[in-house]
Short mmCIF file of C-alpha atoms in Angstrom, two decimals:
data_model
loop_
_atom_site.label_atom_id
_atom_site.label_comp_id
_atom_site.label_asym_id
_atom_site.label_seq_id
_atom_site.Cartn_x
_atom_site.Cartn_y
_atom_site.Cartn_z
CA MET A 1 -25.13 -3.73 -29.08
CA SER A 2 -23.33 -2.07 -26.09
CA VAL A 3 -19.68 -2.90 -25.30
CA GLN A 4 -20.94 -4.48 -21.87
CA THR A 5 -23.56 -6.66 -23.73
CA ALA A 6 -20.90 -7.80 -26.45
CA THR A 7 -18.39 -8.66 -23.55
CA ARG A 8 -20.91 -10.80 -21.72
CA ALA A 9 -22.02 -12.39 -25.05
CA LEU A 10 -18.38 -13.27 -25.72
CA LEU A 11 -17.69 -14.84 -22.35
CA ALA A 12 -21.03 -16.70 -22.46
CA GLY A 13 -20.01 -18.07 -25.94
CA LEU A 14 -16.55 -19.26 -24.48
CA ALA A 15 -18.51 -20.99 -21.45
CA THR A 16 -21.06 -22.61 -23.88
CA GLY A 17 -18.12 -23.87 -25.96
CA GLY A 18 -16.49 -25.48 -22.89
CA VAL A 19 -13.42 -23.40 -23.20
CA ILE A 20 -14.13 -21.07 -20.14
CA GLY A 21 -16.83 -20.76 -17.67
CA ALA A 22 -16.59 -17.32 -16.34
CA GLY A 23 -16.20 -13.54 -17.23
CA LEU A 24 -15.42 -10.36 -15.38
CA MET A 25 -18.03 -9.76 -12.63
CA GLY A 26 -19.17 -7.26 -9.98
CA LEU A 27 -18.54 -8.26 -6.38
CA GLY A 28 -21.34 -9.36 -4.25
CA THR A 29 -21.48 -9.07 -0.52
CA PRO A 30 -18.13 -10.34 0.79
CA ILE A 31 -18.74 -13.66 2.52
CA ALA A 32 -17.24 -14.93 5.84
CA SER A 33 -13.82 -16.45 5.66
CA ALA A 34 -12.02 -18.21 8.37
CA ALA A 35 -9.25 -16.27 10.07
CA PRO A 36 -5.90 -17.06 8.52
CA ARG A 37 -2.75 -18.26 10.40
CA CYS A 38 0.05 -15.68 9.77
CA SER A 39 2.57 -17.00 7.37
CA ASP A 40 5.36 -15.11 5.60
CA VAL A 41 3.51 -15.43 2.42
CA GLU A 42 -0.26 -16.11 1.69
CA VAL A 43 -1.15 -17.38 -1.76
CA VAL A 44 -4.76 -16.86 -2.84
CA PHE A 45 -5.41 -18.90 -5.93
CA ALA A 46 -8.71 -19.45 -7.88
CA ARG A 47 -8.96 -22.61 -9.87
CA GLY A 48 -10.26 -22.96 -13.51
CA THR A 49 -13.61 -24.13 -14.78
CA ASP A 50 -14.70 -27.50 -13.69
CA GLU A 51 -11.60 -28.23 -11.81
CA PRO A 52 -12.00 -30.06 -8.42
CA VAL A 53 -12.19 -28.11 -5.21
CA GLY A 54 -8.90 -26.76 -4.24
CA VAL A 55 -6.27 -24.67 -6.29
CA GLY A 56 -6.61 -26.83 -9.29
CA ARG A 57 -3.68 -28.47 -11.40
CA GLU A 58 -2.26 -25.09 -12.55
CA GLY A 59 -2.52 -23.69 -9.03
CA GLN A 60 -0.79 -26.55 -7.34
CA ALA A 61 2.10 -26.44 -9.80
CA PHE A 62 2.34 -22.70 -9.32
CA VAL A 63 2.46 -23.03 -5.52
CA ASP A 64 4.84 -25.98 -5.54
CA SER A 65 7.37 -23.90 -7.69
CA LEU A 66 6.79 -20.79 -5.51
CA LYS A 67 7.51 -22.78 -2.39
CA GLY A 68 10.67 -24.13 -4.00
CA ASN A 69 11.72 -20.56 -4.85
CA LEU A 70 11.10 -19.30 -1.34
CA LYS A 71 12.90 -21.92 0.73
CA GLY A 72 12.98 -20.89 4.45
CA LYS A 73 9.66 -19.00 4.31
CA THR A 74 6.30 -20.14 5.28
CA VAL A 75 3.85 -20.06 2.55
CA GLY A 76 0.07 -20.48 3.29
CA VAL A 77 -2.28 -21.32 0.51
CA TYR A 78 -5.87 -20.36 0.36
CA ALA A 79 -8.16 -21.93 -2.44
CA VAL A 80 -10.86 -19.46 -3.50
CA ASP A 81 -14.19 -20.98 -2.77
CA TYR A 82 -16.61 -20.69 -5.70
CA PRO A 83 -18.31 -23.15 -8.01
CA ALA A 84 -15.94 -22.84 -10.95
CA SER A 85 -18.90 -24.04 -13.04
CA TYR A 86 -19.93 -23.43 -16.64
CA GLU A 87 -22.58 -21.00 -15.20
CA PHE A 88 -20.02 -18.19 -15.39
CA LEU A 89 -22.00 -15.60 -13.59
CA GLN A 90 -21.61 -17.64 -10.41
CA ALA A 91 -18.01 -16.61 -10.39
CA THR A 92 -19.18 -13.60 -8.48
CA ALA A 93 -19.07 -15.89 -5.47
CA GLY A 94 -15.30 -16.48 -6.12
CA ALA A 95 -14.58 -12.53 -6.25
CA ALA A 96 -16.55 -12.04 -2.96
CA ASP A 97 -14.69 -15.05 -1.36
CA ALA A 98 -11.25 -13.88 -2.50
CA ALA A 99 -11.64 -10.29 -1.56
CA ALA A 100 -13.03 -11.25 1.93
CA HIS A 101 -10.03 -13.62 2.65
CA VAL A 102 -7.50 -11.10 1.32
CA GLN A 103 -8.90 -8.26 3.50
CA LEU A 104 -9.12 -10.53 6.47
CA THR A 105 -5.43 -11.43 5.91
CA VAL A 106 -4.40 -7.81 5.77
CA SER A 107 -6.25 -6.96 8.97
CA THR A 108 -5.20 -9.92 10.98
CA CYS A 109 -1.70 -10.55 9.39
CA PRO A 110 -0.42 -7.20 8.21
CA ASN A 111 3.20 -8.30 7.68
CA THR A 112 2.20 -11.16 5.46
CA LYS A 113 3.12 -10.74 1.75
CA ILE A 114 0.09 -11.70 -0.41
CA VAL A 115 0.37 -13.29 -3.85
CA LEU A 116 -2.97 -13.51 -5.87
CA GLY A 117 -3.22 -15.89 -8.69
CA GLY A 118 -5.79 -17.62 -10.95
CA TYR A 119 -6.23 -19.83 -14.01
CA SER A 120 -8.84 -19.28 -16.81
CA GLN A 121 -12.16 -18.55 -15.04
CA GLY A 122 -10.08 -18.04 -11.78
CA ALA A 123 -8.10 -15.43 -13.59
CA ALA A 124 -11.36 -13.56 -14.26
CA VAL A 125 -12.10 -13.73 -10.48
CA ILE A 126 -8.79 -11.97 -9.90
CA ASP A 127 -9.42 -9.53 -12.63
CA GLY A 128 -12.63 -8.64 -10.92
CA ILE A 129 -11.00 -7.72 -7.42
CA THR A 130 -7.91 -5.98 -8.91
CA GLY A 131 -8.94 -4.19 -12.15
CA ASP A 132 -10.14 -0.65 -12.72
CA PRO A 133 -13.99 -0.80 -13.03
CA ALA A 134 -13.84 2.14 -15.50
CA ARG A 135 -11.80 0.06 -17.88
CA LEU A 136 -13.71 -3.14 -17.30
CA PHE A 137 -16.82 -2.13 -19.05
CA GLY A 138 -18.53 -1.30 -15.64
CA LEU A 139 -17.99 -4.83 -14.42
CA GLY A 140 -15.86 -5.74 -11.52
CA GLN A 141 -15.26 -3.79 -8.19
CA PRO A 142 -11.75 -3.75 -6.86
CA MET A 143 -10.83 -4.11 -3.13
CA PRO A 144 -10.18 -0.92 -1.13
CA PRO A 145 -6.88 0.72 -2.46
CA GLU A 146 -5.01 0.23 0.73
CA VAL A 147 -5.11 -3.47 0.15
CA ALA A 148 -2.91 -3.23 -2.72
CA ASP A 149 0.10 -2.27 -0.33
CA HIS A 150 0.00 -5.73 0.97
CA VAL A 151 -0.06 -7.57 -2.34
CA ALA A 152 3.37 -8.45 -3.45
CA ALA A 153 2.47 -10.03 -6.76
CA VAL A 154 -0.28 -11.10 -9.01
CA VAL A 155 -0.14 -13.96 -11.53
CA VAL A 156 -2.80 -15.17 -13.90
CA PHE A 157 -2.80 -17.81 -16.49
CA GLY A 158 -5.19 -18.03 -19.66
CA ASN A 159 -6.85 -14.91 -18.69
CA PRO A 160 -10.13 -14.10 -20.76
CA LEU A 161 -9.60 -10.27 -20.07
CA ASN A 162 -6.98 -10.47 -22.94
CA ARG A 163 -9.68 -11.33 -25.46
CA PHE A 164 -11.53 -8.01 -25.20
CA GLY A 165 -9.86 -5.45 -22.83
CA GLY A 166 -6.26 -6.08 -22.92
CA PRO A 167 -3.89 -7.65 -20.20
CA LEU A 168 -4.56 -7.02 -16.56
CA THR A 169 -1.12 -5.36 -16.51
CA ALA A 170 -2.61 -2.43 -18.60
CA LEU A 171 -6.08 -2.48 -16.90
CA SER A 172 -5.01 -2.37 -13.21
CA PRO A 173 -3.65 0.96 -12.02
CA LEU A 174 -2.84 -0.46 -8.46
CA TYR A 175 -1.75 -3.89 -9.38
CA GLY A 176 -0.42 -3.87 -12.97
CA ALA A 177 3.21 -3.13 -12.11
CA LYS A 178 3.29 -6.13 -9.99
CA THR A 179 1.25 -8.34 -12.19
CA LEU A 180 2.35 -11.14 -14.74
CA ASP A 181 -0.41 -12.00 -17.13
CA LEU A 182 0.50 -15.13 -19.07
CA CYS A 183 -1.06 -16.57 -22.13
CA ASN A 184 0.00 -19.96 -23.69
CA GLY A 185 0.53 -19.27 -27.43
CA ALA A 186 -2.72 -19.45 -29.30
CA ASP A 187 -4.87 -20.38 -26.37
CA PRO A 188 -8.29 -19.18 -27.58
CA VAL A 189 -9.34 -18.05 -24.12
CA CYS A 190 -6.68 -15.27 -23.94
CA SER A 191 -5.92 -14.78 -27.51
CA PRO A 192 -7.41 -14.69 -31.02
CA GLY A 193 -5.89 -18.03 -31.62
CA ASP A 194 -7.64 -21.43 -32.07
CA ASP A 195 -5.20 -23.86 -30.23
CA ARG A 196 -7.73 -25.36 -27.71
CA PRO A 197 -5.28 -27.81 -26.26
CA ALA A 198 -2.92 -24.94 -25.28
CA HIS A 199 -5.48 -23.82 -22.51
CA SER A 200 -4.74 -27.06 -20.75
CA GLN A 201 -0.96 -26.89 -21.05
CA TYR A 202 0.35 -24.26 -18.73
CA VAL A 203 2.13 -26.70 -16.46
CA GLU A 204 3.69 -28.50 -19.41
CA SER A 205 4.72 -25.21 -21.11
CA GLY A 206 6.61 -24.14 -17.97
CA LEU A 207 4.44 -20.97 -17.55
CA THR A 208 3.40 -21.93 -14.03
CA SER A 209 7.13 -22.12 -13.09
CA GLN A 210 7.74 -18.78 -14.91
CA GLY A 211 4.85 -17.40 -12.91
CA ALA A 212 6.20 -18.71 -9.67
CA ALA A 213 9.66 -17.21 -10.32
CA PHE A 214 8.13 -13.82 -10.97
CA ALA A 215 6.03 -13.94 -7.87
CA ALA A 216 9.15 -15.14 -5.72
CA ASP A 217 11.20 -12.22 -7.13
CA ARG A 218 8.35 -9.67 -6.17
CA VAL A 219 7.99 -11.25 -2.49
CA ARG A 220 11.76 -10.97 -1.91
CA SER A 221 11.92 -7.37 -2.61
CA PHE A 222 8.42 -6.35 -1.14
CA VAL A 223 8.01 -4.54 2.11
CA PRO A 224 4.54 -4.21 3.52
CA PRO A 225 3.62 -0.89 5.18
CA GLY A 226 4.82 -0.61 8.73
CA VAL A 227 7.53 -3.26 8.46
#
C-alpha cells in the first residue's frame, strides 16, 4: 500500500468512526467569495465536522478571546464555507473557499493582518492551503507564496496531520514559524491516544484561549508588506 493510499485510509477510518470527517486535500477551482470590508485583522476559520454553519464552538471561543486580546482593533471574521460533513473528501470545497477569500482579502485589503484557524476537519482544510505538498504525500496545494506575507498567524486545533505527517509547524516552510498546532492530550484525531472526549474539549481545556493569545502576539508584531 502506498503512503498516499494509507493516508486516505487512515482519514477515512477516522471519518467512519465519527471522530473526524476530513483529510488533507488538493484544492479545486477557487470559488467566488464576497469582497471583504477592510478590518485591522481578518480571521478565516474552518469549523469541525458536523458543526453548524459558521465558525463552530471552538472557532467562536477563539475569536472571542482574540478580540479580547486586541481591544481597539477591528476584527473581521470569515467562516469558511464548506459542508463539514462525514464525506471528508468534500472538504476540498473548504480549501478552495478559504484560499479564495484569503487571496481576495490580500488583493483588496493589503494592510489587513490575516489569521488562519481551524478545528478538526477545519484544521485539515488549513493544512491543505498552507502546507508543503511535497511533504503532504502529494495532497494539498498551498496558496501563492506571496500570500504568506499577509498572514500574521495560523492556529489549528485537533489537527489530523499530526497522526501521520507531523505538526503543521514542521510541514509548512512558509507558515510553520507563525503557526501554533494544538492537540488536547490524548485526542485520537491528533495523537496516538484514545481519549475521544478530549477532541471535544478544546474550549474547556483553555487551548482556544492559548491559541488566541499566540495569534494576538503575532498580530501585534506583524507588519504586512508596504506598510
